[in-house]
Amino acid sequence: MPHLLIVDDEQDMIDLVTMYMENAGYTVSSALNGEEAETKLKEDRPDLILLDLMMPGRDGFAVGESIRSYSDVPIIFLTARGEEWDKVRAFSLGGDDYIVKPFSPGEMTARIQAVLRRFGRVEEKKEMIRYQTLAIDVHSRTVRVEGSGVQLTMKEFDLLVLLAKKRGRIFSREELLEAVWGAEYRGGTRTVDTHIKTLRMKLKNEGASIETVWGIGYKFVDGAV
Amino acid sequence: MPHLLIVDDEQDMIDLVTMYMENAGYTVSSALNGEEAETKLKEDRPDLILLDLMMPGRDGFAVGESIRSYSDVPIIFLTARGEEWDKVRAFSLGGDDYIVKPFSPGEMTARIQAVLRRFGRVEEKKEMIRYQTLAIDVHSRTVRVEGSGVQLTMKEFDLLVLLAKKRGRIFSREELLEAVWGAEYRGGTRTVDTHIKTLRMKLKNEGASIETVWGIGYKFVDGAV
DNA sequence: AAATAAGTGTGAAAATTTTTCAAAAAAACG
DNA sequence: CGTTTTTTTGAAAAATTTTCACACTTATTT
């Protein structure tokens, strides 16, 4: 899970952003000024820095320049509209980013994720598969449809993930059996049908996303809807 | 190959963008207003939506919000400079994008590619066969005519692919039977005729592309003629 | 040019195949 | 053991494929 360092001279802002970010699943350090920021950078080795531009003493831009001289940790500047716009923009060309206050939690996490991805620092914290109201968390093996959790058995879950991961691809029953049940399975292919049936039923409206390809097998519908 | 949905109240703009995009190798549906857009979204399952911001009735932003409530299809807003800038920006944080009119074909295709890549919609090696408004995805076994999906049975699909892959080549009924039905088929050749009939019907206007070669068999018209 | 023969289009029904569904049996798990 | 999950099974339902009869078109022969 990525770790963030928040640098701002206002404790209130730090608290707010910390709350936002911990809620989004990040761990957070903070610093009230440039010196403390550089110390924490060395100690906590954050994956990304959120750096306020307007600070007494060395301003955010100076701190950023200093950090850049020895570290390539990505920086997102927090700035009020109209503040030192050009300098931030110039800096951001290096691959960093900036967020204009006031900002929403959603905006902030989106920007952070984008920057982390760009910097290759995000070791996919969650492997999620989404389609309409269907959300599959591959690692925790949980599924939600229309916001509410759905209880799937192991075979059902594996089947769903296999199909949903490769939308549009058609799987024959034999392929599904080999992938989910294993090569040494020796039973009828009708077993697949039964599991598809229960899956469709449990997925309620989204069950229609699993389509029968007549004479061939099954597929999870392609397309963005 | 990705499929696009263009939403704009001006037919001229739709025609222009359609020409651009078909030239770039995309297939295109269009809608003149929000309602039509959402219908087409469900029917044609585009990979990306190009959505004009300035429309009478529900404006593009409202349409986008509505779509976002149930679909995560990427949206690119088309906007004139100065129009509702902030709203578009806010929306774009979700991973969508916007293009400011007037735009060049190059800019538009670049943006589309970027968004599709970001959304992981840039498919791996899709084998597509195209002819006029007919688009065949060989692997997912889906067919579109004039932008809307067409449901084919297995034999119909195999027949179509065989013919369309070798445009201009004439296949006898015996050849078609052997290739699609298999060598061990023992039935009348009139079966082919029946399937050709349903194919032509399902392909609507493009059905005329399958021509009868009197006394010999069938062929898919050659584009060069 | 008319008559004839052969080939093709079409709609409906029959035959066939495949899938779905529900319920029971078997297996796995604690 | 009792419970949950998985598999098997057979009949119903759905979809596809094939056949067939007749109308129509094209080519050939008279």
Coordinates of C-alpha atoms (C1' of nucleotides) in Angstrom, one line a residue:
Chain A
M1 CA 0.0 0.0 0.0
P2 CA 1.5 3.3 -1.0
H3 CA 2.6 5.8 1.6
L4 CA 2.1 9.5 1.3
L5 CA 3.8 12.6 2.9
I6 CA 1.6 15.7 3.3
V7 CA 3.4 19.0 3.7
D8 CA 1.4 22.0 4.8
D9 CA 1.8 24.7 7.4
E10 CA -1.8 24.5 8.4
Q11 CA -2.5 21.6 10.8
D12 CA -6.2 21.7 9.8
M13 CA -5.4 21.1 6.2
I14 CA -3.1 18.2 7.2
D15 CA -5.8 16.7 9.3
L16 CA -8.4 17.0 6.5
V17 CA -6.1 15.5 3.8
T18 CA -5.0 12.8 6.2
M19 CA -8.5 11.8 6.8
Y20 CA -9.3 11.8 3.1
M21 CA -6.3 9.7 2.2
E22 CA -6.5 7.2 5.0
N23 CA -10.0 6.7 4.0
A24 CA -8.8 6.0 0.5
G25 CA -6.5 3.3 1.9
Y26 CA -3.2 5.1 2.0
T27 CA -0.9 5.5 5.0
V28 CA 0.2 9.0 5.7
S29 CA 3.0 11.0 7.2
S30 CA 2.9 14.8 7.6
A31 CA 5.2 17.8 7.9
L32 CA 4.6 21.4 8.8
N33 CA 7.5 22.9 6.8
G34 CA 10.3 22.2 4.4
E35 CA 12.9 21.0 6.9
E36 CA 10.5 18.6 8.5
A37 CA 9.4 17.5 5.1
E38 CA 12.9 16.6 4.0
T39 CA 13.5 14.7 7.2
K40 CA 10.3 12.7 6.9
L41 CA 11.2 12.0 3.3
K42 CA 14.4 10.3 4.3
E43 CA 12.8 8.5 7.3
D44 CA 9.5 7.4 5.9
R45 CA 10.4 7.1 2.2
P46 CA 6.9 8.0 1.0
D47 CA 5.8 7.0 -2.5
L48 CA 4.4 10.4 -3.2
I49 CA 4.5 13.9 -1.6
L50 CA 1.5 16.3 -1.4
L51 CA 3.2 19.7 -1.1
D52 CA 1.4 22.9 -0.3
L53 CA 2.7 25.8 -2.3
M54 CA 1.9 28.6 0.0
M55 CA 4.0 28.3 3.2
P56 CA 5.8 30.8 5.3
G57 CA 9.6 30.6 5.1
R58 CA 10.6 28.4 2.2
D59 CA 7.6 28.1 0.0
G60 CA 6.5 24.8 -1.6
F61 CA 8.1 25.5 -4.8
A62 CA 11.5 26.0 -3.1
V63 CA 11.0 22.8 -1.1
G64 CA 10.1 20.9 -4.3
E65 CA 13.2 22.2 -6.1
S66 CA 15.4 21.1 -3.2
I67 CA 13.9 17.7 -3.0
R68 CA 14.2 17.3 -6.8
S69 CA 17.9 17.8 -6.5
Y70 CA 18.4 14.5 -4.9
S71 CA 15.2 12.5 -5.1
D72 CA 12.7 11.7 -7.9
V73 CA 9.8 11.0 -5.6
P74 CA 6.7 12.3 -7.4
I75 CA 5.2 15.5 -6.0
I76 CA 1.7 16.8 -6.3
F77 CA 1.4 20.5 -5.5
L78 CA -1.5 21.9 -3.6
T79 CA -2.3 25.4 -4.8
A80 CA -5.0 28.0 -4.6
R81 CA -6.2 29.4 -7.9
G82 CA -4.0 32.2 -9.2
E83 CA -1.0 31.2 -7.1
E84 CA 2.3 31.0 -8.9
W85 CA 0.6 29.2 -11.6
D86 CA 3.4 29.3 -14.2
K87 CA 6.1 28.0 -11.9
V88 CA 3.9 25.0 -10.9
R89 CA 3.1 24.3 -14.5
A90 CA 6.8 24.3 -15.4
F91 CA 7.6 22.0 -12.6
S92 CA 4.7 19.7 -13.5
L93 CA 6.2 19.1 -16.8
G94 CA 8.6 16.7 -15.1
G95 CA 5.7 14.3 -14.6
D96 CA 4.4 15.7 -11.3
D97 CA 1.0 17.2 -11.0
Y98 CA -0.9 19.9 -9.1
I99 CA -4.3 20.2 -7.5
V100 CA -6.2 23.4 -7.1
K101 CA -7.8 24.1 -3.8
P102 CA -10.5 23.5 -2.9
F103 CA -10.5 19.9 -4.0
S104 CA -12.7 16.9 -3.5
P105 CA -11.5 13.6 -2.0
G106 CA -12.3 12.0 -5.3
E107 CA -10.3 14.4 -7.3
M108 CA -7.3 14.0 -5.0
T109 CA -7.3 10.2 -5.0
A110 CA -7.7 10.2 -8.8
R111 CA -4.7 12.5 -9.3
I112 CA -2.7 10.5 -6.8
Q113 CA -3.5 7.2 -8.5
A114 CA -2.7 8.7 -11.9
V115 CA 0.7 10.0 -10.7
L116 CA 1.6 6.8 -8.9
R117 CA 0.7 4.7 -11.9
R118 CA 2.8 7.0 -14.1
F119 CA 5.7 6.6 -11.8
G120 CA 5.2 2.8 -11.6
R121 CA 4.9 3.0 -7.9
V122 CA 1.5 1.4 -7.7
E123 CA 1.7 -2.3 -7.2
E124 CA -2.0 -2.7 -8.0
K125 CA -3.3 -2.5 -4.5
K126 CA -6.5 -4.1 -5.5
E127 CA -7.3 -6.2 -8.5
M128 CA -10.9 -5.2 -9.3
I129 CA -13.1 -6.2 -12.2
R130 CA -16.0 -4.0 -12.8
Y131 CA -18.9 -4.1 -15.1
Q132 CA -22.0 -2.0 -14.7
T133 CA -23.1 -2.6 -11.1
L134 CA -20.9 -5.7 -10.8
A135 CA -17.7 -5.4 -8.8
I136 CA -15.3 -8.2 -8.3
D137 CA -12.4 -8.0 -5.8
V138 CA -10.2 -10.8 -7.1
H139 CA -8.0 -11.0 -4.0
S140 CA -10.5 -10.9 -1.3
R141 CA -12.8 -13.0 -3.5
T142 CA -15.8 -10.8 -2.8
V143 CA -18.5 -9.8 -5.3
R144 CA -21.0 -7.0 -5.2
V145 CA -24.0 -6.4 -7.4
E146 CA -26.0 -3.2 -7.2
G147 CA -24.1 -2.3 -4.1
S148 CA -24.9 -5.4 -2.1
G149 CA -22.6 -8.3 -1.5
V150 CA -23.2 -11.6 -3.2
Q151 CA -22.0 -14.9 -1.8
L152 CA -20.4 -17.1 -4.3
T153 CA -19.0 -20.6 -3.9
M154 CA -15.4 -21.3 -5.0
K155 CA -16.3 -22.7 -8.4
E156 CA -18.8 -20.0 -9.1
F157 CA -16.3 -17.3 -8.2
D158 CA -13.4 -18.8 -10.3
L159 CA -15.8 -19.2 -13.2
L160 CA -17.0 -15.6 -13.0
V161 CA -13.5 -14.2 -12.7
L162 CA -12.2 -16.2 -15.7
L163 CA -15.1 -15.1 -17.8
A164 CA -15.1 -11.4 -16.7
K165 CA -11.4 -11.0 -17.0
K166 CA -11.6 -11.8 -20.7
R167 CA -14.7 -10.1 -21.8
G168 CA -15.9 -11.0 -25.2
R169 CA -13.8 -14.1 -25.4
I170 CA -15.7 -17.3 -25.8
F171 CA -14.9 -20.2 -23.6
S172 CA -15.9 -23.7 -24.5
R173 CA -17.1 -25.9 -21.6
E174 CA -14.0 -27.9 -21.9
E175 CA -11.8 -24.8 -21.6
L176 CA -13.8 -23.7 -18.5
L177 CA -13.5 -27.2 -17.0
E178 CA -9.8 -27.2 -17.6
A179 CA -9.2 -23.8 -16.2
V180 CA -11.5 -23.9 -13.2
W181 CA -11.8 -27.6 -12.4
G182 CA -8.3 -28.7 -13.5
A183 CA -7.1 -30.9 -16.2
E184 CA -7.7 -34.1 -14.3
Y185 CA -11.4 -33.5 -13.9
R186 CA -13.4 -36.4 -15.3
G187 CA -17.0 -35.5 -15.4
G188 CA -19.7 -34.3 -17.7
T189 CA -19.6 -30.8 -19.2
R190 CA -23.2 -30.3 -17.9
T191 CA -21.7 -29.3 -14.6
V192 CA -20.6 -26.1 -16.2
D193 CA -24.1 -25.4 -17.2
T194 CA -25.4 -25.8 -13.7
H195 CA -22.8 -23.4 -12.3
I196 CA -23.5 -20.9 -15.0
K197 CA -27.2 -21.1 -14.0
T198 CA -26.5 -20.5 -10.3
L199 CA -24.1 -17.7 -11.2
R200 CA -26.7 -15.9 -13.3
M201 CA -29.2 -16.3 -10.6
K202 CA -26.9 -14.9 -7.9
L203 CA -25.8 -12.0 -10.1
K204 CA -29.4 -10.9 -10.5
N205 CA -29.6 -8.3 -13.3
E206 CA -25.9 -8.7 -14.2
G207 CA -26.5 -12.3 -14.8
A208 CA -27.4 -11.4 -18.3
S209 CA -23.8 -10.4 -18.8
I210 CA -22.9 -14.0 -19.1
E211 CA -24.1 -15.0 -22.6
T212 CA -24.5 -18.4 -24.1
V213 CA -22.8 -18.8 -27.4
W214 CA -25.0 -21.4 -28.9
G215 CA -23.1 -24.5 -29.9
I216 CA -19.8 -23.2 -28.6
G217 CA -19.8 -22.2 -24.9
Y218 CA -20.1 -19.1 -22.8
K219 CA -18.8 -15.6 -22.8
F220 CA -19.0 -12.5 -20.7
V221 CA -20.4 -9.7 -22.9
D222 CA -18.0 -7.4 -24.4
G223 CA -18.5 -3.7 -24.8
A224 CA -18.3 -0.9 -22.3
V225 CA -21.8 -0.8 -21.0
Chain B
M1 CA -11.5 -2.6 -33.5
P2 CA -13.2 -0.3 -31.1
H3 CA -16.6 1.1 -31.7
L4 CA -17.6 4.7 -31.1
L5 CA -20.8 6.5 -30.3
I6 CA -21.1 10.1 -31.4
V7 CA -23.7 12.3 -29.8
D8 CA -24.3 15.7 -31.3
D9 CA -27.4 17.6 -32.2
E10 CA -26.0 18.8 -35.5
Q11 CA -26.1 16.2 -38.2
D12 CA -23.3 18.0 -40.0
M13 CA -21.0 17.5 -37.1
I14 CA -21.9 13.9 -36.8
D15 CA -21.2 13.4 -40.5
L16 CA -17.8 15.1 -40.2
V17 CA -16.7 13.2 -37.1
T18 CA -18.0 9.9 -38.6
M19 CA -16.0 10.5 -41.7
Y20 CA -12.9 11.2 -39.6
M21 CA -13.3 8.2 -37.4
E22 CA -14.2 5.7 -40.0
N23 CA -11.2 6.8 -41.9
A24 CA -9.2 6.1 -38.7
G25 CA -10.5 2.5 -38.7
Y26 CA -13.3 2.8 -36.1
T27 CA -16.8 1.8 -36.5
V28 CA -19.3 4.5 -35.5
S29 CA -22.9 4.9 -34.2
S30 CA -24.5 8.2 -33.7
A31 CA -27.3 9.9 -31.7
L32 CA -28.8 13.3 -32.0
N33 CA -29.8 13.6 -28.3
G34 CA -29.4 12.2 -24.9
E35 CA -32.3 9.7 -25.1
E36 CA -31.1 8.3 -28.4
A37 CA -27.6 8.1 -27.0
E38 CA -28.6 6.0 -24.0
T39 CA -30.5 3.7 -26.3
K40 CA -27.6 3.3 -28.6
L41 CA -25.3 2.8 -25.7
K42 CA -27.3 -0.2 -24.6
E43 CA -27.8 -1.6 -28.1
D44 CA -24.5 -1.0 -29.8
R45 CA -22.2 -1.2 -26.7
P46 CA -19.6 1.3 -27.9
D47 CA -16.1 1.3 -26.4
L48 CA -16.1 5.1 -26.1
I49 CA -18.6 8.0 -26.4
L50 CA -17.9 11.3 -28.1
L51 CA -20.4 13.6 -26.5
D52 CA -21.1 17.2 -27.5
L53 CA -21.6 19.5 -24.6
M54 CA -23.9 22.0 -26.1
M55 CA -27.1 20.4 -27.0
P56 CA -30.7 21.6 -26.7
G57 CA -32.7 19.8 -24.0
R58 CA -30.5 17.8 -21.8
D59 CA -27.0 19.1 -22.4
G60 CA -24.0 16.9 -22.8
F61 CA -23.0 17.2 -19.2
A62 CA -26.4 15.9 -18.0
V63 CA -26.2 13.1 -20.4
G64 CA -22.8 12.2 -19.2
E65 CA -23.8 12.2 -15.6
S66 CA -26.7 10.0 -16.4
I67 CA -24.6 7.5 -18.2
R68 CA -22.0 7.6 -15.5
S69 CA -24.6 6.4 -13.0
Y70 CA -24.8 3.0 -14.6
S71 CA -21.9 2.6 -17.0
D72 CA -18.2 3.2 -17.0
V73 CA -17.8 3.6 -20.7
P74 CA -15.2 6.3 -21.3
I75 CA -16.5 9.6 -22.5
I76 CA -14.8 12.4 -24.4
F77 CA -16.6 15.7 -24.4
L78 CA -16.6 17.9 -27.4
T79 CA -16.7 21.5 -26.3
A80 CA -16.3 25.0 -27.7
R81 CA -13.7 27.1 -26.0
G82 CA -15.2 28.9 -23.0
E83 CA -18.1 26.5 -22.5
E84 CA -18.7 25.2 -19.0
W85 CA -15.1 24.6 -18.6
D86 CA -15.1 23.8 -15.0
K87 CA -17.7 21.1 -15.2
V88 CA -15.9 19.3 -17.9
R89 CA -12.7 19.4 -15.9
A90 CA -14.4 18.0 -12.9
F91 CA -15.9 15.2 -14.9
S92 CA -12.7 14.5 -16.7
L93 CA -11.0 13.6 -13.4
G94 CA -12.9 10.3 -13.6
G95 CA -10.5 9.4 -16.4
D96 CA -12.5 10.8 -19.3
D97 CA -11.2 13.6 -21.5
Y98 CA -12.4 16.5 -23.6
I99 CA -11.6 18.0 -26.9
V100 CA -12.0 21.7 -27.8
K101 CA -13.6 22.5 -31.1
P102 CA -12.4 23.1 -33.7
F103 CA -10.2 20.0 -33.7
S104 CA -8.2 18.1 -36.2
P105 CA -8.7 14.5 -37.1
G106 CA -5.2 13.8 -35.8
E107 CA -5.9 15.3 -32.4
M108 CA -9.1 13.4 -32.1
T109 CA -7.7 10.0 -32.9
A110 CA -4.8 10.7 -30.5
R111 CA -7.2 11.5 -27.7
I112 CA -9.3 8.5 -28.4
Q113 CA -6.4 6.2 -28.4
A114 CA -5.1 7.6 -25.2
V115 CA -8.4 7.2 -23.4
L116 CA -9.0 3.7 -24.8
R117 CA -5.6 2.7 -23.6
R118 CA -6.2 4.2 -20.2
F119 CA -9.4 2.2 -19.9
G120 CA -7.7 -1.0 -21.1
R121 CA -10.1 -1.2 -24.0
V122 CA -7.4 -1.4 -26.6
E123 CA -7.9 -5.0 -27.5
E124 CA -5.2 -7.5 -28.2
K125 CA -5.1 -8.6 -31.9
K126 CA -8.7 -8.6 -32.9
E127 CA -9.3 -10.2 -36.2
M128 CA -11.8 -8.0 -37.9
I129 CA -13.3 -8.3 -41.3
R130 CA -14.9 -5.2 -42.7
Y131 CA -16.9 -4.2 -45.7
Q132 CA -18.8 -1.0 -45.9
T133 CA -20.9 -0.9 -42.7
L134 CA -20.4 -4.6 -42.0
A135 CA -17.9 -5.4 -39.2
I136 CA -17.1 -9.0 -38.1
D137 CA -15.1 -9.8 -35.0
V138 CA -13.9 -13.2 -35.8
H139 CA -12.9 -14.2 -32.3
S140 CA -15.8 -12.9 -30.2
R141 CA -18.1 -14.0 -33.1
T142 CA -20.0 -10.7 -33.1
V143 CA -21.3 -8.9 -36.2
R144 CA -22.3 -5.3 -36.6
V145 CA -24.2 -3.8 -39.5
E146 CA -24.7 0.0 -39.7
G147 CA -23.4 0.2 -36.2
S148 CA -25.9 -2.1 -34.5
G149 CA -25.3 -5.7 -33.4
V150 CA -26.6 -8.6 -35.4
Q151 CA -27.2 -12.0 -33.9
L152 CA -26.0 -14.9 -36.1
T153 CA -26.2 -18.6 -35.5
M154 CA -23.1 -20.7 -35.7
K155 CA -23.6 -21.9 -39.2
E156 CA -24.6 -18.4 -40.4
F157 CA -21.5 -16.9 -38.8
D158 CA -19.1 -19.5 -40.2
L159 CA -20.6 -19.1 -43.6
L160 CA -20.3 -15.4 -43.5
V161 CA -16.7 -15.4 -42.3
L162 CA -15.7 -17.9 -45.0
L163 CA -17.3 -15.9 -47.7
A164 CA -16.2 -12.5 -46.5
K165 CA -12.6 -13.5 -45.9
K166 CA -12.2 -14.4 -49.5
R167 CA -14.2 -11.6 -51.2
G168 CA -14.8 -12.2 -54.9
R169 CA -14.0 -15.9 -54.7
I170 CA -16.9 -18.2 -55.7
F171 CA -17.7 -21.1 -53.5
S172 CA -19.8 -24.0 -54.7
R173 CA -22.4 -25.3 -52.3
E174 CA -20.3 -28.4 -51.9
E175 CA -17.3 -26.4 -50.9
L176 CA -19.3 -24.4 -48.4
L177 CA -20.8 -27.6 -47.0
E178 CA -17.4 -29.2 -46.6
A179 CA -15.8 -26.1 -45.0
V180 CA -18.6 -25.1 -42.7
W181 CA -20.5 -28.3 -42.1
G182 CA -17.6 -30.7 -42.3
A183 CA -16.8 -33.5 -44.7
E184 CA -19.1 -36.0 -43.0
Y185 CA -22.2 -34.0 -43.6
R186 CA -24.8 -36.0 -45.5
G187 CA -27.7 -33.8 -46.5
G188 CA -29.0 -31.8 -49.3
T189 CA -27.2 -28.8 -50.7
R190 CA -30.4 -26.7 -50.3
T191 CA -29.5 -26.3 -46.7
V192 CA -26.9 -23.8 -47.9
D193 CA -29.5 -21.8 -49.7
T194 CA -31.6 -21.5 -46.6
H195 CA -28.7 -20.3 -44.6
I196 CA -27.7 -17.8 -47.3
K197 CA -31.3 -16.6 -47.2
T198 CA -31.3 -15.9 -43.4
L199 CA -27.9 -14.4 -43.6
R200 CA -29.0 -11.9 -46.3
M201 CA -32.0 -11.1 -44.2
K202 CA -30.1 -10.5 -41.0
L203 CA -27.4 -8.5 -42.7
K204 CA -30.0 -6.0 -43.9
N205 CA -28.6 -3.7 -46.6
E206 CA -25.3 -5.6 -46.6
G207 CA -27.1 -8.8 -47.4
A208 CA -26.7 -7.8 -51.0
S209 CA -23.0 -8.3 -50.6
I210 CA -23.6 -12.0 -50.8
E211 CA -24.2 -12.7 -54.5
T212 CA -25.6 -15.7 -56.3
V213 CA -23.4 -17.0 -59.1
W214 CA -25.9 -18.8 -61.1
G215 CA -25.2 -22.4 -61.7
I216 CA -22.1 -22.4 -59.5
G217 CA -22.6 -21.1 -56.0
Y218 CA -22.2 -17.9 -54.0
K219 CA -19.6 -15.2 -53.4
F220 CA -19.1 -12.2 -51.3
V221 CA -18.8 -9.2 -53.7
D222 CA -15.3 -7.9 -54.3
G223 CA -14.9 -4.3 -53.3
A224 CA -12.8 -3.4 -56.3
V225 CA -15.7 -4.0 -58.7
Chain C
dA1 C1' -40.3 -16.6 -79.5
dA2 C1' -42.1 -20.2 -77.0
dA3 C1' -41.5 -24.2 -74.5
dT4 C1' -38.7 -26.7 -71.6
dA5 C1' -35.4 -27.7 -68.1
dA6 C1' -32.6 -26.6 -64.5
dG7 C1' -31.4 -23.6 -60.7
dT8 C1' -32.7 -20.5 -57.0
dG9 C1' -35.7 -17.8 -53.4
dT10 C1' -38.8 -18.3 -49.8
dG11 C1' -41.9 -19.5 -46.0
dA12 C1' -43.4 -22.9 -42.9
dA13 C1' -43.0 -27.1 -40.6
dA14 C1' -40.4 -30.9 -39.0
dA15 C1' -36.4 -32.8 -37.1
dT16 C1' -32.5 -32.2 -34.4
dT17 C1' -29.4 -30.4 -31.3
dT18 C1' -28.3 -27.8 -27.4
dT19 C1' -29.3 -25.5 -23.3
dT20 C1' -31.9 -24.6 -19.1
dC21 C1' -34.0 -25.9 -15.1
dA22 C1' -35.1 -28.4 -10.9
dA23 C1' -34.3 -31.8 -7.9
dA24 C1' -31.8 -35.5 -6.0
dA25 C1' -27.5 -37.8 -5.0
dA26 C1' -22.8 -37.6 -3.8
dA27 C1' -18.9 -35.5 -1.8
dA28 C1' -16.5 -32.2 1.1
dC29 C1' -16.2 -29.7 5.3
dG30 C1' -16.3 -28.5 9.9
Chain D
dC1 C1' -23.4 -35.9 12.1
dG2 C1' -25.4 -31.8 10.0
dT3 C1' -24.5 -28.4 6.7
dT4 C1' -22.8 -26.6 2.6
dT5 C1' -21.0 -27.3 -1.8
dT6 C1' -20.5 -29.9 -5.9
dT7 C1' -22.0 -33.2 -9.3
dT8 C1' -25.2 -36.0 -11.7
dT9 C1' -29.4 -36.7 -14.0
dG10 C1' -33.5 -36.4 -16.9
dA11 C1' -37.1 -34.0 -18.8
dA12 C1' -38.7 -29.4 -20.4
dA13 C1' -37.7 -25.5 -23.0
dA14 C1' -35.3 -23.0 -26.5
dA15 C1' -32.8 -22.5 -30.5
dT16 C1' -30.9 -24.2 -34.6
dT17 C1' -30.8 -26.9 -38.6
dT18 C1' -32.9 -29.4 -42.2
dT19 C1' -36.5 -30.6 -45.3
dC20 C1' -40.0 -29.7 -48.4
dA21 C1' -43.3 -27.5 -51.5
dC22 C1' -44.1 -24.0 -54.5
dA23 C1' -43.1 -19.7 -56.8
dC24 C1' -39.9 -17.6 -59.5
dT25 C1' -35.7 -16.7 -62.4
dT26 C1' -32.3 -17.9 -65.7
dA27 C1' -30.5 -20.7 -69.3
dT28 C1' -31.2 -23.9 -73.0
dT29 C1' -33.6 -26.1 -76.6
dT30 C1' -37.0 -26.4 -80.1

